[in-house]
XYZ file of C-alpha atoms in Angstrom:
615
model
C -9.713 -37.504 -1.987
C -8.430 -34.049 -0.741
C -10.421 -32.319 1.437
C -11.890 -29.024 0.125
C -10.979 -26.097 2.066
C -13.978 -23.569 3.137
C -14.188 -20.514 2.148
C -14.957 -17.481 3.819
C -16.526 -14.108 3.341
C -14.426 -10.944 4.708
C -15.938 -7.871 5.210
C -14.397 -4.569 6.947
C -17.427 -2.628 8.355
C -16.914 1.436 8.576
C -18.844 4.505 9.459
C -18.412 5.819 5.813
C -19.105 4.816 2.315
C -21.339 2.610 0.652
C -21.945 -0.070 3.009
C -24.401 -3.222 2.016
C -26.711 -4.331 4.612
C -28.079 -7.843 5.892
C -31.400 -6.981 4.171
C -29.773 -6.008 0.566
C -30.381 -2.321 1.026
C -27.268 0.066 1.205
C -26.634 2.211 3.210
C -24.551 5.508 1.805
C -23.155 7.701 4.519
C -21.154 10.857 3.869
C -19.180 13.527 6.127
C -19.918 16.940 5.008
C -19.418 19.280 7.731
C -19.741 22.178 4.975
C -22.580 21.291 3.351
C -26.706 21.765 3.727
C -27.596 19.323 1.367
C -26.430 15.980 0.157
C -27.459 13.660 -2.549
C -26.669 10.648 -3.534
C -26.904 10.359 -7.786
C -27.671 6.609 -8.922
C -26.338 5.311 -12.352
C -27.557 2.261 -13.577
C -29.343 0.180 -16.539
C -32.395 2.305 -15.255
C -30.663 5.989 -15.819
C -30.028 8.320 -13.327
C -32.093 8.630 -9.674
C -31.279 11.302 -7.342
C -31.938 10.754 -3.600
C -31.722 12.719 -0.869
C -29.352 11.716 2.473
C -30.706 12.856 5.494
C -28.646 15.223 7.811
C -27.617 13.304 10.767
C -25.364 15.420 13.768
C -22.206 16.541 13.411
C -22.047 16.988 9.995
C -22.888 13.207 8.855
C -25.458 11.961 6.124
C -27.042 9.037 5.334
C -29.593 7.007 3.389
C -30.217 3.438 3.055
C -32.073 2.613 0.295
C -33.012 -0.967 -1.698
C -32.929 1.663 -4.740
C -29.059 0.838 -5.304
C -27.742 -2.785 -5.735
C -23.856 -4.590 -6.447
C -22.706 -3.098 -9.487
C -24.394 0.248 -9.466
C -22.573 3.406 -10.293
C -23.275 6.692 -7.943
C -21.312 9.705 -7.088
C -22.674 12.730 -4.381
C -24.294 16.276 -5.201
C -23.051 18.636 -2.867
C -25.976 21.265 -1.745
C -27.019 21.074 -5.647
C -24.240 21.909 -7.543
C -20.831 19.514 -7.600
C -20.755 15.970 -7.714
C -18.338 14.266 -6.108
C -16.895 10.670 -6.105
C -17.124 8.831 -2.226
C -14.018 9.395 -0.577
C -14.268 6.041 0.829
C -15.072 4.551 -2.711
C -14.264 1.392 -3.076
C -13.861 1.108 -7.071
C -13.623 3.835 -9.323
C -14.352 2.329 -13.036
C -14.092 5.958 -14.134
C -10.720 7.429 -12.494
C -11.071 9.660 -9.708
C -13.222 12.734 -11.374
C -15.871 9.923 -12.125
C -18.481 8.191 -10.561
C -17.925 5.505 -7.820
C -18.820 1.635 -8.228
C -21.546 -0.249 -5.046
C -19.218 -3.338 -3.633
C -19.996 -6.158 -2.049
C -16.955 -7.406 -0.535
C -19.261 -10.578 0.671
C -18.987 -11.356 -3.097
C -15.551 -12.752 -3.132
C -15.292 -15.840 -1.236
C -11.893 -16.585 0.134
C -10.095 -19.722 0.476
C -7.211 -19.383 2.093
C -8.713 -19.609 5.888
C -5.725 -21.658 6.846
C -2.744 -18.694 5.806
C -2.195 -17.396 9.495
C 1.017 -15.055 7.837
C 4.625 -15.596 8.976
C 6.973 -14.566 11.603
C 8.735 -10.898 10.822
C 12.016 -12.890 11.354
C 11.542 -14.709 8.280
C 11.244 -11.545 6.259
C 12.436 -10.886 3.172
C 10.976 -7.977 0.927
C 10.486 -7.334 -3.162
C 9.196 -4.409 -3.625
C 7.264 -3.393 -6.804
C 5.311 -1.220 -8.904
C 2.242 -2.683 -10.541
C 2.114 -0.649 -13.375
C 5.445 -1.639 -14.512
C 6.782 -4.584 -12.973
C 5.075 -6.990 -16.055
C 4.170 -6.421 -19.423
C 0.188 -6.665 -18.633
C 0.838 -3.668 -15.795
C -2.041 -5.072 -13.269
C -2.973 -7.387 -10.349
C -2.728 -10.244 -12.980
C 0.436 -9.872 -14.378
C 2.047 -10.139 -10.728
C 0.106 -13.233 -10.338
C 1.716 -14.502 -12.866
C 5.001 -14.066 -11.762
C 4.970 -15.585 -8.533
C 7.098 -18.656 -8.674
C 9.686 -16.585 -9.675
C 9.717 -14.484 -6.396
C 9.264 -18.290 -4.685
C 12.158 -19.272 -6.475
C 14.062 -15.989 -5.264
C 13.654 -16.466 -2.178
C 11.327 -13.704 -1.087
C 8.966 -13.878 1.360
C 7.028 -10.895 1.345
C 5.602 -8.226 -1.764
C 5.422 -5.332 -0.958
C 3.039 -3.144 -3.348
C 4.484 0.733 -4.021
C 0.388 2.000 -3.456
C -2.403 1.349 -5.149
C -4.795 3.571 -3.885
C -6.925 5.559 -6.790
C -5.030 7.856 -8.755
C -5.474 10.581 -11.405
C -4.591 9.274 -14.717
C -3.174 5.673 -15.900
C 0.201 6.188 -14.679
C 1.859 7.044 -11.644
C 4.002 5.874 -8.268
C 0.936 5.992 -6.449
C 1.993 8.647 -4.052
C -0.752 10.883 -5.407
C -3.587 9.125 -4.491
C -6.511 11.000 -3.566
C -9.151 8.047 -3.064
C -7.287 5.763 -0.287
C -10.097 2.682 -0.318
C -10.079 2.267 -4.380
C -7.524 0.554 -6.272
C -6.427 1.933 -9.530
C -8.320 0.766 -12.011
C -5.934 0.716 -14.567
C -4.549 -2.101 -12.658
C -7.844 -4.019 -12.345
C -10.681 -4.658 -10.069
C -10.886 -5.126 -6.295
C -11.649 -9.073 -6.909
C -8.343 -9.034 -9.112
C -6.392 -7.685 -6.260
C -7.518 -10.362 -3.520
C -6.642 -13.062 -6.230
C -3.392 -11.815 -6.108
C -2.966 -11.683 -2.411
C -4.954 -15.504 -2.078
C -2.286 -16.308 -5.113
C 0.338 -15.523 -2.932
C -0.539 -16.681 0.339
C -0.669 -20.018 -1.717
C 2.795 -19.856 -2.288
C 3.783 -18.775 1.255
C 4.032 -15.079 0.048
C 3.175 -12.364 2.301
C 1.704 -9.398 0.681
C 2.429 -6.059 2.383
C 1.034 -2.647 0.674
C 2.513 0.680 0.717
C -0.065 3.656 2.421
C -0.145 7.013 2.144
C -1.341 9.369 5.269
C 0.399 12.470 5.010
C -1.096 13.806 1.809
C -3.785 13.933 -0.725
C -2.272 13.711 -4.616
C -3.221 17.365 -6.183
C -5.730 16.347 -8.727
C -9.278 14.319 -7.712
C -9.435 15.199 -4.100
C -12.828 17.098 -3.637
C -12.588 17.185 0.462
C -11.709 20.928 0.584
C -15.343 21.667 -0.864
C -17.536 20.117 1.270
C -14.904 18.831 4.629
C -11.813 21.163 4.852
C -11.710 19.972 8.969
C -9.927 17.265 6.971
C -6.947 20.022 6.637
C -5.015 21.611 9.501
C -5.191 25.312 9.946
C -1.821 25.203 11.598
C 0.818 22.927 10.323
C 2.130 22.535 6.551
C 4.123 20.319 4.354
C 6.162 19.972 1.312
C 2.693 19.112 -0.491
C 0.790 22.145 1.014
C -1.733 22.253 4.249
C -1.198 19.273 6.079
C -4.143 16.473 7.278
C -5.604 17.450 10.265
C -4.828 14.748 12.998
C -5.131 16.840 15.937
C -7.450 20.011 15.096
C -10.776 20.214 15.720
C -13.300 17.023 14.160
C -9.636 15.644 13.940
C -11.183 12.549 15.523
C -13.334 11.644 12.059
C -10.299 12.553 10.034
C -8.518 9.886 12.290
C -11.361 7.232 11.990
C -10.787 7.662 8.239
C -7.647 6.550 8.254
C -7.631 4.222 10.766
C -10.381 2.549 9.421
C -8.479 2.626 5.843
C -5.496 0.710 7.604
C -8.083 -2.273 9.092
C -10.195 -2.035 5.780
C -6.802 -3.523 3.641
C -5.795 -5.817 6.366
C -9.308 -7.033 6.456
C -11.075 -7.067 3.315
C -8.018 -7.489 1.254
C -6.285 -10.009 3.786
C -2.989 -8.581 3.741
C 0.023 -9.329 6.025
C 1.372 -5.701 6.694
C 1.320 -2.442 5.574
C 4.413 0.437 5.248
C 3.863 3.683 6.316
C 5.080 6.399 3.839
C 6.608 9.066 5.118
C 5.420 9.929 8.888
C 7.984 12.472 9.147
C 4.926 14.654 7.397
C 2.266 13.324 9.562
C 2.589 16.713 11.995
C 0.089 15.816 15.096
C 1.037 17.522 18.791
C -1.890 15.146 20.100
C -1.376 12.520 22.756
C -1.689 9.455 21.614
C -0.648 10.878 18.523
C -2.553 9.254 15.305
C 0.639 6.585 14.771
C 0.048 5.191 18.125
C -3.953 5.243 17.681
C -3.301 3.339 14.415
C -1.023 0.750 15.365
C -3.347 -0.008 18.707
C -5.987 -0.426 16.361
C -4.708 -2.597 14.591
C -3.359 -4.550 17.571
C -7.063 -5.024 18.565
C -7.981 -5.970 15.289
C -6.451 -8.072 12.512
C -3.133 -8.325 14.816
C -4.922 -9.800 17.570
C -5.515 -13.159 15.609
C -2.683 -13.605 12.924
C 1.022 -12.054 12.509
C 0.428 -8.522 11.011
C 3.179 -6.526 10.598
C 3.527 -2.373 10.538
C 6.367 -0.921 8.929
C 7.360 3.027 8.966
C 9.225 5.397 6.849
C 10.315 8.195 8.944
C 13.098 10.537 8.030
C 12.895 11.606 12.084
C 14.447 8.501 13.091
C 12.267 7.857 15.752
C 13.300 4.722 17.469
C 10.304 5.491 20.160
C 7.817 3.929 17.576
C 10.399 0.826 17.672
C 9.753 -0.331 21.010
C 9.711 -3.421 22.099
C 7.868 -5.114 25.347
C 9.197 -7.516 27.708
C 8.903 -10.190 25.835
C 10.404 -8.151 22.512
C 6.748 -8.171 20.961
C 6.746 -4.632 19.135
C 4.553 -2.139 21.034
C 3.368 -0.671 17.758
C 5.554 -0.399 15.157
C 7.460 -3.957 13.642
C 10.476 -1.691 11.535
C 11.476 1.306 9.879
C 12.777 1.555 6.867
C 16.095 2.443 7.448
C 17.355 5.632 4.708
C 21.141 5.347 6.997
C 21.999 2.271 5.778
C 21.353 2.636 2.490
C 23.182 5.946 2.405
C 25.785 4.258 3.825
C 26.710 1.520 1.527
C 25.815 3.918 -1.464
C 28.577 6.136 -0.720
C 30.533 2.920 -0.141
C 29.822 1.251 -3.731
C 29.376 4.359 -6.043
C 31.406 7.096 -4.368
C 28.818 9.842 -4.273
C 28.991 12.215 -1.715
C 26.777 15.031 -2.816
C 23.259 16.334 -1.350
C 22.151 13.935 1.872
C 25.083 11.689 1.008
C 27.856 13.576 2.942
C 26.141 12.950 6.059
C 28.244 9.485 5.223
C 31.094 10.679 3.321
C 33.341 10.838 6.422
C 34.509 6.927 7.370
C 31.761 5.673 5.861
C 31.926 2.333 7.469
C 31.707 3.923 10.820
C 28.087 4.638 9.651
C 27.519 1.154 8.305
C 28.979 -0.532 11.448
C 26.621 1.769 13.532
C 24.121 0.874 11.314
C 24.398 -2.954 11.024
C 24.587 -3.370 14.346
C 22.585 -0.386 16.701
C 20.104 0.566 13.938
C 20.419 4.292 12.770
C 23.809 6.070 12.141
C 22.083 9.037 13.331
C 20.919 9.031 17.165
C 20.339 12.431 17.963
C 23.855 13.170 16.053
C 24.248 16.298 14.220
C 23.419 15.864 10.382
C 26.274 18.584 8.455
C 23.713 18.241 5.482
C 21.188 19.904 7.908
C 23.407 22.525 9.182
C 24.509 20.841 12.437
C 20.560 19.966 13.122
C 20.266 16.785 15.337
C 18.677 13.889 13.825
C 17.229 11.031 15.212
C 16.688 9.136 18.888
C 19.146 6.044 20.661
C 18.342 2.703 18.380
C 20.670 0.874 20.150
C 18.576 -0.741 22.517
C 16.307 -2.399 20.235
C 16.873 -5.366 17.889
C 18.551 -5.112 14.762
C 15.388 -6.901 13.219
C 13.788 -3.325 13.717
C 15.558 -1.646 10.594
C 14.687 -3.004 7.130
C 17.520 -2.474 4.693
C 17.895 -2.102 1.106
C 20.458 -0.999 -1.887
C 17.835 0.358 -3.813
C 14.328 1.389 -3.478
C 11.741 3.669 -5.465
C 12.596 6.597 -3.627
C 16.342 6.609 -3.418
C 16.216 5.549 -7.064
C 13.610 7.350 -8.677
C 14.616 10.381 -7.165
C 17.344 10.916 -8.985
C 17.335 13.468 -11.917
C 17.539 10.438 -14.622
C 16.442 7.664 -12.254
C 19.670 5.371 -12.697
C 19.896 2.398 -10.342
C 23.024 1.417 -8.774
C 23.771 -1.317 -11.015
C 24.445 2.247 -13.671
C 26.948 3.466 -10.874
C 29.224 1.022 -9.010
C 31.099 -1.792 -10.481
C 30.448 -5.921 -10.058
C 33.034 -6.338 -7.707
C 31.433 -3.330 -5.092
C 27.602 -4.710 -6.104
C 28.333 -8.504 -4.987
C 29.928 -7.189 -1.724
C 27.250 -4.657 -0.677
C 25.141 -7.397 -1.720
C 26.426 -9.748 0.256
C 26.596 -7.564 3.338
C 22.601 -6.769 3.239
C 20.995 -10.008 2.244
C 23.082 -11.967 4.918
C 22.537 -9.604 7.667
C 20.191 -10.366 10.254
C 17.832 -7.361 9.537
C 15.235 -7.958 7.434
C 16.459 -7.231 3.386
C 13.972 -5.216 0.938
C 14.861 -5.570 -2.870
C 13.589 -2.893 -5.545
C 12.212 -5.014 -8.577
C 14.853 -6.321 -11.447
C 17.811 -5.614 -8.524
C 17.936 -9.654 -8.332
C 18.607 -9.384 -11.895
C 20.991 -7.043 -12.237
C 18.534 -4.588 -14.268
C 19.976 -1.060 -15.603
C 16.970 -0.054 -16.492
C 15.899 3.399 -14.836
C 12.675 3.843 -12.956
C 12.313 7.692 -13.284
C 9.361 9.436 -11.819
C 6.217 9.138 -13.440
C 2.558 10.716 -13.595
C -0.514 11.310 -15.947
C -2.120 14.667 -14.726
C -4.184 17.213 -16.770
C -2.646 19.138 -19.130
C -2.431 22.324 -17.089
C -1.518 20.487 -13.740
C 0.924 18.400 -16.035
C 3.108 21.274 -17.243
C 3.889 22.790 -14.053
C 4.437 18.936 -12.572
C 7.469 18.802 -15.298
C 8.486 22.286 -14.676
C 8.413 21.890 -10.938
C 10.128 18.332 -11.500
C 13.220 20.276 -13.328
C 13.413 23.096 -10.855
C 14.605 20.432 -7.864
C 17.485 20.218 -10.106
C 18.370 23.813 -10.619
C 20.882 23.776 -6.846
C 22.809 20.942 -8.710
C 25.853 22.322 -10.499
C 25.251 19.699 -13.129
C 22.216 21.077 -13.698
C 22.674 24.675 -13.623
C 21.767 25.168 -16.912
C 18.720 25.521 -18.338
C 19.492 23.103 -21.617
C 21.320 20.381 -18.952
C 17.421 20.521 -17.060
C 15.588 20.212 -20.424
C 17.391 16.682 -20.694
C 15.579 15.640 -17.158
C 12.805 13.033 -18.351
C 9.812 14.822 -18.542
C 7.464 12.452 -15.904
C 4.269 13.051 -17.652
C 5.583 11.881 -20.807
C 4.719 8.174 -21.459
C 8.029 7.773 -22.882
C 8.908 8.433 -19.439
C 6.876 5.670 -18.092
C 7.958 2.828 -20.971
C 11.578 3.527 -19.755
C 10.626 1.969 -16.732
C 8.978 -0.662 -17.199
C 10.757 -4.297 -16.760
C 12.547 -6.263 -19.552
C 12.216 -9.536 -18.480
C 14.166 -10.871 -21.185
C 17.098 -8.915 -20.333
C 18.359 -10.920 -16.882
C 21.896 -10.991 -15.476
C 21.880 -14.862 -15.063
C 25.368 -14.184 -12.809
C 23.417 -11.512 -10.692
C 20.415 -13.878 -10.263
C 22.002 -16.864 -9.351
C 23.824 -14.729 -6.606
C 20.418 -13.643 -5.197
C 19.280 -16.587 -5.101
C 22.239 -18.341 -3.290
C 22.347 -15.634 -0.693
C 18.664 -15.719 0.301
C 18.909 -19.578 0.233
C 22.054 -19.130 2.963
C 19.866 -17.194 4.134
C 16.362 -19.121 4.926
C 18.969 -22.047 6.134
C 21.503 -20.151 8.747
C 20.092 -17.049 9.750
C 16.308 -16.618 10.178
C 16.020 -19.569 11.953
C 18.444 -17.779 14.731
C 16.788 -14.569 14.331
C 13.571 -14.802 16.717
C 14.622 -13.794 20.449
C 17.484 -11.091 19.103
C 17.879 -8.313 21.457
C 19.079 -4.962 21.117
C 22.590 -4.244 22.652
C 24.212 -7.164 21.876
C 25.694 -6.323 18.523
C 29.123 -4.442 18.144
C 31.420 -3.428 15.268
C 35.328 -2.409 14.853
C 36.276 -0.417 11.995
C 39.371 -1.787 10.009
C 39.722 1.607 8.135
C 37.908 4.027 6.468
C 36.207 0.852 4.021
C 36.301 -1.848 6.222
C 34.910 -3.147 9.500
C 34.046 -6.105 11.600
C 30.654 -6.640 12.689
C 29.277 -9.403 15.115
C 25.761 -9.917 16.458
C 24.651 -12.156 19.525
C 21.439 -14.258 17.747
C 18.928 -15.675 19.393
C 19.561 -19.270 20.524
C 23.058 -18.128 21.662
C 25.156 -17.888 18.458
C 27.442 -15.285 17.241
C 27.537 -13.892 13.417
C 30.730 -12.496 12.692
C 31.057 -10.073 9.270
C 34.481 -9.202 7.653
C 34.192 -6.201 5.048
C 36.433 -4.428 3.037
C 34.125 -2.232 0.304
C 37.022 -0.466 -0.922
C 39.698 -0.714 -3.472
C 42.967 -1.306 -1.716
C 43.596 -4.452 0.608
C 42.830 -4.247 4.218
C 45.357 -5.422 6.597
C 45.239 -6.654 10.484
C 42.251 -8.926 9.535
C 41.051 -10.067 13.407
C 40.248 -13.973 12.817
C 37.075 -15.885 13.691
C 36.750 -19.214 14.874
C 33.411 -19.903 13.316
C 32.308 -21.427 10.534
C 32.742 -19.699 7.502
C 28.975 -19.221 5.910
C 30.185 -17.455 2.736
C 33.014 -15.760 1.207
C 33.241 -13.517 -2.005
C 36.958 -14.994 -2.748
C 36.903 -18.998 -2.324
C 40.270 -19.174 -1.616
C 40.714 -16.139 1.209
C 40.358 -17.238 4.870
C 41.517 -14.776 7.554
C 44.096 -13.961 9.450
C 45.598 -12.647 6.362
C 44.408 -9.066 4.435
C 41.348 -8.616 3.051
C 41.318 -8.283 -0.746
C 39.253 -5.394 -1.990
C 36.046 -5.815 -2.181
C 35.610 -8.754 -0.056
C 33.034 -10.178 2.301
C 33.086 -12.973 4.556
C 30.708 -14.338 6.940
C 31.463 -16.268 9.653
C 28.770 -18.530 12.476
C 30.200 -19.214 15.904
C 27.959 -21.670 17.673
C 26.858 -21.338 21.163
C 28.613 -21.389 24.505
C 28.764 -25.034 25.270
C 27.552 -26.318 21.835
């Protein structure tokens, strides 16, 4: 008879909220520097009760009361007049301008105590969007399609955010209630099936956080806590957070505490960063290094829990690794270079931040295969000569997580067309083949194993008045485009609050590339067998590239046991001669019957394993 695993109960305590105590009271605690008063306004089967929180220092109040149970509704009255939703809600049945829902995390028992997560080297990424990634649009519907990311070869989902937003449709970059999932995608028990479902199956389950911004409809902070926004810095989405102003230290705790609360409660294996280029703090530790030490302490102290940036700075200090190349804080970056890189390579755009890469463009993927960023404190010509970015040569190549296609870098196109809409087979298979058999860790945008054409525009679900000038601001970004220079070429832009906009996006599962699939498949396969298990011990300086012309390259990479990976690459159209040989093993080739010396046909890869001195 099979042994029955135990469950267990997890529970992330914080300073905020509406916390359940040992005795069944809760306890609802609110930071209101501005206000006099606070309430607290109880919905149940019993009508409406109004309390009073008591005002504790610094701006803090509090009440526990055995006048609120599980399942009860409540929002706060601030000094009488506006009621607000908990900013550290954790379920909002109601969207964000409604009241917030009493949970007892202690309600969902968990069973997979034995799932200790997996080593970064064995990282592979699929990221998705819930709301469109399957038919039912929720925590469920991904469920379901598990096995198929097994059977792909992933090892890690990585959620776009979830974190409450106005409306039923959106990215999820305009959350403005950070501890709530959506609801339109299904309760907080729904989401920790999904990541138990997973862990199951060996999947990690990484989710996407936002920290730079609140989304501009829902977010009632500036009316009873604007210390939550800095009086001197700005960004693209207005005043920034305040991370190192005055009471910056609760507006920290917030957000630290929101990292450990989805490691925690919801058991997850990582969480990406978005953005930390607009995270503007002049404090020391700055609020990145806070965060990840946190964590350290915490969930990362006991199981592999990994941190991943986005950072348009190219900061390689984040990067760092120790002595014994354990990451001091962060695990990876996203890395924007490489993608630029082999876009320019496979579709031949060189417009907006792309001509940072028009010139020998495999100069910038060599750099960027093997040293990290192609810009280290180079000057960016899309910038105006501006230098971008720190030395990334020095750290491991397992520091830079690399894609073809993401959200962004799709979605942020006027019509949202994926690559698969502008390069040919021949260039998709190669660039494919270069990223997926690299040895830094691969992210793939949903349908991309499939080969989908489908278009994941930008989409939202605001108020009618914030709505219009969303779609009128959406057009403008357009307007320094020549192709869109005209008003009547910007009225064809989808409009992203229409849901027309939305359907487009969503996945046809019935309309797979069985070619495209089977090559994903192979590749991660290769993949899982030849190079992650040489990937742990990698160090930074030990990788090198020649370029072969303005297409083409050779890249090699010292791996961890002692091996050498050797990559030939020609992502052009014309033959590549002068082909340097290798005396490894050939580990896959896009043309069965090329071997080198001889040229390299266009659009050709070929990877080669050298075994160790003495092996």
């Amino acid at each position: 008879m099979a042994q029955q695993q135990q469950s267990v109960q997890r529970v992330h305590a914080m300073p905020f909220g509406a916390e359940m105590l040992d005795d069944g009271s809760i306890n609802f605690r609110l930071w209101a520097p501005a206000a006099q008063r606070v309430e607290v306004c109880l919905q149940d089967g019993a009508g409406e009760r109004i309390l009073p929180l008591q005002l504790q220092k610094d701006g803090w109040f509090s009440l526990a009361t055995h006048e609120a149970t599980a399942g009860a509704h409540y929002c706060f009255s601030v000094d009488g007049g506006m009621r607000v939703p908990d900013p550290a809600s954790r379920y909002q049945p109601q969207d964000v301008h409604g009241p917030s829902e009493v949970v007892d995390p202690r309600a969902w028992q968990w069973a997979d105590t034995g799932w200790q997560g997996r080593p970064w080297e064995e990282a592979v990424f699929y990221e998705l969007h819930v709301g469109s990634f399957t038919p039912q649009g929720s925590f469920v519907g991904v469920a379901e399609r598990l096995d198929h990311l097994v059977d792909l070869g992933v090892t890690a989902i990585e959620l776009m955010p979830v974190a409450d937003f106005p409306g039923v449709r959106n990215w999820g970059y305009d959350g403005v209630l950070p501890y709530a999932p959506d609801a339109s995608y299904g309760r907080p028990e729904e989401l920790k099936a999904l990541v138990q479902a997973a862990h199951a199956k060996g999947l990690m389950v990484f989710l996407d956080v936002v920290y730079n911004h609140f989304g501009p409809e829902g977010n009632y902070l500036h009316a009873y806590a604007p210390q939550f926004f800095s009086q001197q810095h700005h960004t693209p989405w207005g005043a920034a957070i305040n991370f190192d102003g005055v009471d910056s230290g609760r507006v920290r705790d917030f957000f630290i505490h929101n990292a450990l609360y989805w490691l925690e409660e919801y058991h997850l294996d990582g969480l990406r960063l978005d953005a930390v280029h607009a995270i503007l703090d002049n404090s020391s530790p700055d609020f990145l290094t806070e965060l990840a030490q946190a964590v350290a302490r915490g969930p990362g102290a006991t199981r592999h829990v990994h941190l991943v940036l986005e950072n348009d700075d190219n900061a390689a200090r984040y990067l760092e690794r120790d002595t014994v190349l354990k990451p001091r804080a962060y695990v990876a970056q996203w890395n924007d270079d490489i993608h630029h890189a082999l876009h320019v390579l496979a579709s031949g755009e060189q417009g907006g931040y792309y001509a940072d890469y028009a010139d020998v463009p495999a100069r910038h993927l060599g750099r960027c295969l093997t040293e990290g960023f192609a810009y280290q404190n180079d000057p960016s010509p899309y910038r105006d000569g501006a230098l971008r970015g720190e030395p990334s040569r020095h750290l491991p190549v397992t520091a830079f997580v690399t894609f073809l296609q993401n959200h962004d870098q799709i979605g942020n196109r006027a019509f949202g067309e994926r690559l698969t809409a502008l390069a040919t087979a021949e260039a998709l298979r190669a660039v494919t083949a270069v990223v997926l058999l690299a040895p830094s860790p691969p992210l793939l945008f949903m349908g991309q194993e499939w080969g989908s054409r489908q278009p994941f525009p930008f989409f939202c679900d605001f108020g009618p008045e914030l709505a219009e000038a969303v779609t009128a601001g959406r057009r403008r970004e357009f307007e320094r485009f020549p192709e869109f220079s005209d008003p009547a070429a910007r009225a064809r832009i989808p409009d992203p609050c229409a849901v027309a906009t939305f359907d487009s996006a969503c996945l046809d599962w019935a309309a797979q590339d069985a070619s495209a699939l089977q090559l994903h498949r192979a590749l991660l396969a290769l993949r899982q067998l030849e190079i992650a298990p040489r990937l742990a011990g990698l160090r930074g300086g030990t990788a090198g590239f020649t370029v072969l012309g303005d297409r083409a390259l050779c890249a090699h990479w010292l791996l961890g046991e002692g091996s050498r990976l050797v990559l030939l690459a020609n992502l052009g159209a014309a033959p590549v001669e002068n082909v340097p040989a290798s005396a490894g093993r050939v580990l896959y080739t896009t043309d069965a019957v090329w071997m080198p010396p001889r040229a390299l046909p266009p659009w050709s890869v070929c990877w080669h394993l050298e075994p160790a001195t003495g092996v």
